[in-house]
mmCIF file with all atom_site columns, C-alpha atoms in Angstrom:
data_model
loop_
_atom_site.group_PDB
_atom_site.id
_atom_site.type_symbol
_atom_site.label_atom_id
_atom_site.label_alt_id
_atom_site.label_comp_id
_atom_site.label_asym_id
_atom_site.label_entity_id
_atom_site.label_seq_id
_atom_site.pdbx_PDB_ins_code
_atom_site.Cartn_x
_atom_site.Cartn_y
_atom_site.Cartn_z
_atom_site.occupancy
_atom_site.B_iso_or_equiv
_atom_site.pdbx_formal_charge
_atom_site.auth_seq_id
_atom_site.auth_comp_id
_atom_site.auth_asym_id
_atom_site.auth_atom_id
_atom_site.pdbx_PDB_model_num
ATOM 1   C CA . UNK A 1 1   ? 18.069  1.915   50.106 1.00 0.00 ? 1   UNK A CA 1
ATOM 2   C CA . UNK A 1 2   ? 17.009  -1.530  48.995 1.00 0.00 ? 2   UNK A CA 1
ATOM 3   C CA . UNK A 1 3   ? 13.340  -0.892  49.904 1.00 0.00 ? 3   UNK A CA 1
ATOM 4   C CA . UNK A 1 4   ? 13.412  2.459   48.053 1.00 0.00 ? 4   UNK A CA 1
ATOM 5   C CA . UNK A 1 5   ? 14.565  0.761   44.869 1.00 0.00 ? 5   UNK A CA 1
ATOM 6   C CA . UNK A 1 6   ? 11.872  -1.907  45.162 1.00 0.00 ? 6   UNK A CA 1
ATOM 7   C CA . UNK A 1 7   ? 9.245   0.755   45.771 1.00 0.00 ? 7   UNK A CA 1
ATOM 8   C CA . UNK A 1 8   ? 10.445  2.792   42.769 1.00 0.00 ? 8   UNK A CA 1
ATOM 9   C CA . UNK A 1 9   ? 10.364  -0.303  40.557 1.00 0.00 ? 9   UNK A CA 1
ATOM 10  C CA . UNK A 1 10  ? 6.858   -1.164  41.757 1.00 0.00 ? 10  UNK A CA 1
ATOM 11  C CA . UNK A 1 11  ? 5.594   2.383   41.120 1.00 0.00 ? 11  UNK A CA 1
ATOM 12  C CA . UNK A 1 12  ? 7.164   2.384   37.652 1.00 0.00 ? 12  UNK A CA 1
ATOM 13  C CA . UNK A 1 13  ? 5.552   -0.977  36.891 1.00 0.00 ? 13  UNK A CA 1
ATOM 14  C CA . UNK A 1 14  ? 2.150   0.229   38.148 1.00 0.00 ? 14  UNK A CA 1
ATOM 15  C CA . UNK A 1 15  ? 2.330   3.370   35.999 1.00 0.00 ? 15  UNK A CA 1
ATOM 16  C CA . UNK A 1 16  ? 3.268   1.391   32.882 1.00 0.00 ? 16  UNK A CA 1
ATOM 17  C CA . UNK A 1 17  ? 0.463   -1.127  33.538 1.00 0.00 ? 17  UNK A CA 1
ATOM 18  C CA . UNK A 1 18  ? -2.062  1.694   33.969 1.00 0.00 ? 18  UNK A CA 1
ATOM 19  C CA . UNK A 1 19  ? -0.943  3.323   30.711 1.00 0.00 ? 19  UNK A CA 1
ATOM 20  C CA . UNK A 1 20  ? -1.315  0.004   28.863 1.00 0.00 ? 20  UNK A CA 1
ATOM 21  C CA . UNK A 1 21  ? -4.805  -0.600  30.287 1.00 0.00 ? 21  UNK A CA 1
ATOM 22  C CA . UNK A 1 22  ? -5.920  2.928   29.405 1.00 0.00 ? 22  UNK A CA 1
ATOM 23  C CA . UNK A 1 23  ? -4.448  2.545   25.906 1.00 0.00 ? 23  UNK A CA 1
ATOM 24  C CA . UNK A 1 24  ? -6.276  -0.730  25.289 1.00 0.00 ? 24  UNK A CA 1
ATOM 25  C CA . UNK A 1 25  ? -9.536  0.778   26.543 1.00 0.00 ? 25  UNK A CA 1
ATOM 26  C CA . UNK A 1 26  ? -9.080  3.799   24.299 1.00 0.00 ? 26  UNK A CA 1
ATOM 27  C CA . UNK A 1 27  ? -8.394  1.604   21.260 1.00 0.00 ? 27  UNK A CA 1
ATOM 28  C CA . UNK A 1 28  ? -11.512 -0.466  21.991 1.00 0.00 ? 28  UNK A CA 1
ATOM 29  C CA . UNK A 1 29  ? -13.623 2.680   22.354 1.00 0.00 ? 29  UNK A CA 1
ATOM 30  C CA . UNK A 1 30  ? -12.307 4.233   19.146 1.00 0.00 ? 30  UNK A CA 1
ATOM 31  C CA . UNK A 1 31  ? -12.791 0.986   17.228 1.00 0.00 ? 31  UNK A CA 1
ATOM 32  C CA . UNK A 1 32  ? -16.441 0.731   18.303 1.00 0.00 ? 32  UNK A CA 1
ATOM 33  C CA . UNK A 1 33  ? -17.075 4.441   17.821 1.00 0.00 ? 33  UNK A CA 1
ATOM 34  C CA . UNK A 1 34  ? -15.936 4.193   14.206 1.00 0.00 ? 34  UNK A CA 1
ATOM 35  C CA . UNK A 1 35  ? -17.854 1.002   13.366 1.00 0.00 ? 35  UNK A CA 1
ATOM 36  C CA . UNK A 1 36  ? -19.877 1.282   10.187 1.00 0.00 ? 36  UNK A CA 1
ATOM 37  C CA . UNK A 1 37  ? -23.579 1.916   10.312 1.00 0.00 ? 37  UNK A CA 1
ATOM 38  C CA . UNK A 1 38  ? -24.245 -1.040  8.045  1.00 0.00 ? 38  UNK A CA 1
ATOM 39  C CA . UNK A 1 39  ? -25.478 -1.299  4.476  1.00 0.00 ? 39  UNK A CA 1
ATOM 40  C CA . UNK A 1 40  ? -28.791 0.386   3.631  1.00 0.00 ? 40  UNK A CA 1
ATOM 41  C CA . UNK A 1 41  ? -29.361 1.428   7.265  1.00 0.00 ? 41  UNK A CA 1
ATOM 42  C CA . UNK A 1 42  ? -32.806 2.445   8.469  1.00 0.00 ? 42  UNK A CA 1
ATOM 43  C CA . UNK A 1 43  ? -34.188 3.804   11.721 1.00 0.00 ? 43  UNK A CA 1
ATOM 44  C CA . UNK A 1 44  ? -37.066 2.151   13.559 1.00 0.00 ? 44  UNK A CA 1
ATOM 45  C CA . UNK A 1 45  ? -39.505 4.710   12.099 1.00 0.00 ? 45  UNK A CA 1
ATOM 46  C CA . UNK A 1 46  ? -38.145 4.290   8.572  1.00 0.00 ? 46  UNK A CA 1
ATOM 47  C CA . UNK A 1 47  ? -38.451 0.526   8.905  1.00 0.00 ? 47  UNK A CA 1
ATOM 48  C CA . UNK A 1 48  ? -42.088 0.781   9.945  1.00 0.00 ? 48  UNK A CA 1
ATOM 49  C CA . UNK A 1 49  ? -42.781 3.131   7.032  1.00 0.00 ? 49  UNK A CA 1
ATOM 50  C CA . UNK A 1 50  ? -41.089 0.712   4.630  1.00 0.00 ? 50  UNK A CA 1
ATOM 51  C CA . UNK A 1 51  ? -43.158 -2.200  5.976  1.00 0.00 ? 51  UNK A CA 1
ATOM 52  C CA . UNK A 1 52  ? -46.331 -0.133  5.510  1.00 0.00 ? 52  UNK A CA 1
ATOM 53  C CA . UNK A 1 53  ? -45.447 1.007   1.973  1.00 0.00 ? 53  UNK A CA 1
ATOM 54  C CA . UNK A 1 54  ? -43.778 -1.980  0.293  1.00 0.00 ? 54  UNK A CA 1
ATOM 55  C CA . UNK A 1 55  ? -45.083 -5.431  -0.575 1.00 0.00 ? 55  UNK A CA 1
ATOM 56  C CA . UNK A 1 56  ? -41.894 -7.275  0.353  1.00 0.00 ? 56  UNK A CA 1
ATOM 57  C CA . UNK A 1 57  ? -39.075 -6.213  2.684  1.00 0.00 ? 57  UNK A CA 1
ATOM 58  C CA . UNK A 1 58  ? -36.039 -8.124  3.940  1.00 0.00 ? 58  UNK A CA 1
ATOM 59  C CA . UNK A 1 59  ? -34.473 -6.717  7.109  1.00 0.00 ? 59  UNK A CA 1
ATOM 60  C CA . UNK A 1 60  ? -31.060 -7.584  8.563  1.00 0.00 ? 60  UNK A CA 1
ATOM 61  C CA . UNK A 1 61  ? -30.961 -6.964  12.324 1.00 0.00 ? 61  UNK A CA 1
ATOM 62  C CA . UNK A 1 62  ? -27.439 -6.725  13.746 1.00 0.00 ? 62  UNK A CA 1
ATOM 63  C CA . UNK A 1 63  ? -25.648 -5.180  16.694 1.00 0.00 ? 63  UNK A CA 1
ATOM 64  C CA . UNK A 1 64  ? -22.400 -3.344  17.286 1.00 0.00 ? 64  UNK A CA 1
ATOM 65  C CA . UNK A 1 65  ? -19.891 -5.674  18.937 1.00 0.00 ? 65  UNK A CA 1
ATOM 66  C CA . UNK A 1 66  ? -21.710 -8.849  17.854 1.00 0.00 ? 66  UNK A CA 1
ATOM 67  C CA . UNK A 1 67  ? -19.058 -11.432 16.996 1.00 0.00 ? 67  UNK A CA 1
ATOM 68  C CA . UNK A 1 68  ? -21.411 -13.485 14.813 1.00 0.00 ? 68  UNK A CA 1
ATOM 69  C CA . UNK A 1 69  ? -22.523 -10.375 12.921 1.00 0.00 ? 69  UNK A CA 1
ATOM 70  C CA . UNK A 1 70  ? -18.871 -9.621  12.175 1.00 0.00 ? 70  UNK A CA 1
ATOM 71  C CA . UNK A 1 71  ? -18.358 -13.201 10.918 1.00 0.00 ? 71  UNK A CA 1
ATOM 72  C CA . UNK A 1 72  ? -21.220 -13.049 8.394  1.00 0.00 ? 72  UNK A CA 1
ATOM 73  C CA . UNK A 1 73  ? -20.727 -9.403  7.416  1.00 0.00 ? 73  UNK A CA 1
ATOM 74  C CA . UNK A 1 74  ? -18.444 -10.117 4.399  1.00 0.00 ? 74  UNK A CA 1
ATOM 75  C CA . UNK A 1 75  ? -21.154 -12.072 2.607  1.00 0.00 ? 75  UNK A CA 1
ATOM 76  C CA . UNK A 1 76  ? -24.379 -10.659 4.109  1.00 0.00 ? 76  UNK A CA 1
ATOM 77  C CA . UNK A 1 77  ? -23.729 -6.976  3.356  1.00 0.00 ? 77  UNK A CA 1
ATOM 78  C CA . UNK A 1 78  ? -23.302 -7.521  -0.414 1.00 0.00 ? 78  UNK A CA 1
ATOM 79  C CA . UNK A 1 79  ? -26.587 -9.484  -0.386 1.00 0.00 ? 79  UNK A CA 1
ATOM 80  C CA . UNK A 1 80  ? -28.327 -6.610  1.396  1.00 0.00 ? 80  UNK A CA 1
ATOM 81  C CA . UNK A 1 81  ? -27.273 -4.316  -1.446 1.00 0.00 ? 81  UNK A CA 1
ATOM 82  C CA . UNK A 1 82  ? -27.979 -6.820  -4.223 1.00 0.00 ? 82  UNK A CA 1
ATOM 83  C CA . UNK A 1 83  ? -31.490 -7.687  -3.036 1.00 0.00 ? 83  UNK A CA 1
ATOM 84  C CA . UNK A 1 84  ? -32.410 -4.153  -1.917 1.00 0.00 ? 84  UNK A CA 1
ATOM 85  C CA . UNK A 1 85  ? -32.785 -5.206  1.711  1.00 0.00 ? 85  UNK A CA 1
ATOM 86  C CA . UNK A 1 86  ? -32.277 -2.900  4.698  1.00 0.00 ? 86  UNK A CA 1
ATOM 87  C CA . UNK A 1 87  ? -30.336 -3.192  7.937  1.00 0.00 ? 87  UNK A CA 1
ATOM 88  C CA . UNK A 1 88  ? -30.933 -1.897  11.424 1.00 0.00 ? 88  UNK A CA 1
ATOM 89  C CA . UNK A 1 89  ? -28.405 -1.755  14.253 1.00 0.00 ? 89  UNK A CA 1
ATOM 90  C CA . UNK A 1 90  ? -30.145 -2.912  17.408 1.00 0.00 ? 90  UNK A CA 1
ATOM 91  C CA . UNK A 1 91  ? -27.563 -1.054  19.498 1.00 0.00 ? 91  UNK A CA 1
ATOM 92  C CA . UNK A 1 92  ? -29.046 2.182   18.153 1.00 0.00 ? 92  UNK A CA 1
ATOM 93  C CA . UNK A 1 93  ? -32.723 1.226   17.867 1.00 0.00 ? 93  UNK A CA 1
ATOM 94  C CA . UNK A 1 94  ? -34.700 -0.570  20.558 1.00 0.00 ? 94  UNK A CA 1
ATOM 95  C CA . UNK A 1 95  ? -36.911 -2.833  18.424 1.00 0.00 ? 95  UNK A CA 1
ATOM 96  C CA . UNK A 1 96  ? -36.007 -6.224  19.940 1.00 0.00 ? 96  UNK A CA 1
ATOM 97  C CA . UNK A 1 97  ? -39.473 -6.848  21.384 1.00 0.00 ? 97  UNK A CA 1
ATOM 98  C CA . UNK A 1 98  ? -41.355 -5.351  18.444 1.00 0.00 ? 98  UNK A CA 1
ATOM 99  C CA . UNK A 1 99  ? -39.973 -7.992  16.076 1.00 0.00 ? 99  UNK A CA 1
ATOM 100 C CA . UNK A 1 100 ? -39.396 -10.796 18.605 1.00 0.00 ? 100 UNK A CA 1
ATOM 101 C CA . UNK A 1 101 ? -35.639 -10.837 18.172 1.00 0.00 ? 101 UNK A CA 1
ATOM 102 C CA . UNK A 1 102 ? -33.793 -13.097 20.598 1.00 0.00 ? 102 UNK A CA 1
ATOM 103 C CA . UNK A 1 103 ? -30.277 -12.622 19.242 1.00 0.00 ? 103 UNK A CA 1
ATOM 104 C CA . UNK A 1 104 ? -28.182 -11.302 16.407 1.00 0.00 ? 104 UNK A CA 1
ATOM 105 C CA . UNK A 1 105 ? -27.733 -11.607 13.552 1.00 0.00 ? 105 UNK A CA 1
ATOM 106 C CA . UNK A 1 106 ? -31.363 -12.060 12.503 1.00 0.00 ? 106 UNK A CA 1
ATOM 107 C CA . UNK A 1 107 ? -32.829 -11.671 9.023  1.00 0.00 ? 107 UNK A CA 1
ATOM 108 C CA . UNK A 1 108 ? -36.592 -11.364 8.654  1.00 0.00 ? 108 UNK A CA 1
ATOM 109 C CA . UNK A 1 109 ? -38.617 -11.388 5.441  1.00 0.00 ? 109 UNK A CA 1
ATOM 110 C CA . UNK A 1 110 ? -41.880 -9.445  5.509  1.00 0.00 ? 110 UNK A CA 1
ATOM 111 C CA . UNK A 1 111 ? -44.686 -9.577  2.977  1.00 0.00 ? 111 UNK A CA 1
ATOM 112 C CA . UNK A 1 112 ? -47.508 -7.050  3.203  1.00 0.00 ? 112 UNK A CA 1
ATOM 113 C CA . UNK A 1 113 ? -46.125 -6.003  6.597  1.00 0.00 ? 113 UNK A CA 1
ATOM 114 C CA . UNK A 1 114 ? -46.295 -9.517  8.071  1.00 0.00 ? 114 UNK A CA 1
ATOM 115 C CA . UNK A 1 115 ? -43.359 -11.773 8.832  1.00 0.00 ? 115 UNK A CA 1
ATOM 116 C CA . UNK A 1 116 ? -43.197 -14.758 6.490  1.00 0.00 ? 116 UNK A CA 1
ATOM 117 C CA . UNK A 1 117 ? -39.750 -16.090 7.416  1.00 0.00 ? 117 UNK A CA 1
ATOM 118 C CA . UNK A 1 118 ? -36.611 -15.571 9.427  1.00 0.00 ? 118 UNK A CA 1
ATOM 119 C CA . UNK A 1 119 ? -33.063 -16.756 9.993  1.00 0.00 ? 119 UNK A CA 1
ATOM 120 C CA . UNK A 1 120 ? -31.646 -16.377 13.493 1.00 0.00 ? 120 UNK A CA 1
ATOM 121 C CA . UNK A 1 121 ? -27.963 -16.650 14.220 1.00 0.00 ? 121 UNK A CA 1
ATOM 122 C CA . UNK A 1 122 ? -24.973 -17.027 11.951 1.00 0.00 ? 122 UNK A CA 1
ATOM 123 C CA . UNK A 1 123 ? -25.569 -19.531 9.159  1.00 0.00 ? 123 UNK A CA 1
ATOM 124 C CA . UNK A 1 124 ? -23.764 -20.399 5.949  1.00 0.00 ? 124 UNK A CA 1
ATOM 125 C CA . UNK A 1 125 ? -23.480 -18.049 3.007  1.00 0.00 ? 125 UNK A CA 1
ATOM 126 C CA . UNK A 1 126 ? -25.585 -20.512 0.978  1.00 0.00 ? 126 UNK A CA 1
ATOM 127 C CA . UNK A 1 127 ? -28.437 -20.365 3.522  1.00 0.00 ? 127 UNK A CA 1
ATOM 128 C CA . UNK A 1 128 ? -28.433 -16.558 3.498  1.00 0.00 ? 128 UNK A CA 1
ATOM 129 C CA . UNK A 1 129 ? -28.325 -16.515 -0.303 1.00 0.00 ? 129 UNK A CA 1
ATOM 130 C CA . UNK A 1 130 ? -31.329 -18.859 -0.509 1.00 0.00 ? 130 UNK A CA 1
ATOM 131 C CA . UNK A 1 131 ? -33.235 -16.738 1.985  1.00 0.00 ? 131 UNK A CA 1
ATOM 132 C CA . UNK A 1 132 ? -32.441 -13.407 0.306  1.00 0.00 ? 132 UNK A CA 1
ATOM 133 C CA . UNK A 1 133 ? -33.449 -14.859 -3.093 1.00 0.00 ? 133 UNK A CA 1
ATOM 134 C CA . UNK A 1 134 ? -36.706 -15.988 -1.475 1.00 0.00 ? 134 UNK A CA 1
ATOM 135 C CA . UNK A 1 135 ? -36.204 -19.552 -2.667 1.00 0.00 ? 135 UNK A CA 1
ATOM 136 C CA . UNK A 1 136 ? -37.119 -20.795 0.778  1.00 0.00 ? 136 UNK A CA 1
ATOM 137 C CA . UNK A 1 137 ? -38.852 -18.629 3.375  1.00 0.00 ? 137 UNK A CA 1
ATOM 138 C CA . UNK A 1 138 ? -38.877 -20.507 6.657  1.00 0.00 ? 138 UNK A CA 1
ATOM 139 C CA . UNK A 1 139 ? -40.579 -19.639 9.885  1.00 0.00 ? 139 UNK A CA 1
#
């Protein structure tokens, strides 16, 4: 009788643990599935067209699940809108090699289709603001 009770307790514990693990996984999946597409999103083809057509373009490269992207999002996304920049989610568009991106977030300024400056990684709001305003394009 004693072993039966222990076995029943163990089975109950295992079932509860499995339900918790499945629940956490489901929450994670739903959270990522509902993540925003970003501000002023473009596809890889739209980005290339924009680079071909416009004199100056600022592009914010980010990725779903990127912790640093989430940290800078509150101040970068309003700048994207204010300065008419575009964003591209690298989880959806495989352009890493095309633009030489080693990590996210990355912001690149293009002039006449050529890169004239970039910021890689999470930096201060002031640094992003300076870059978006084009007060200092660094390479």
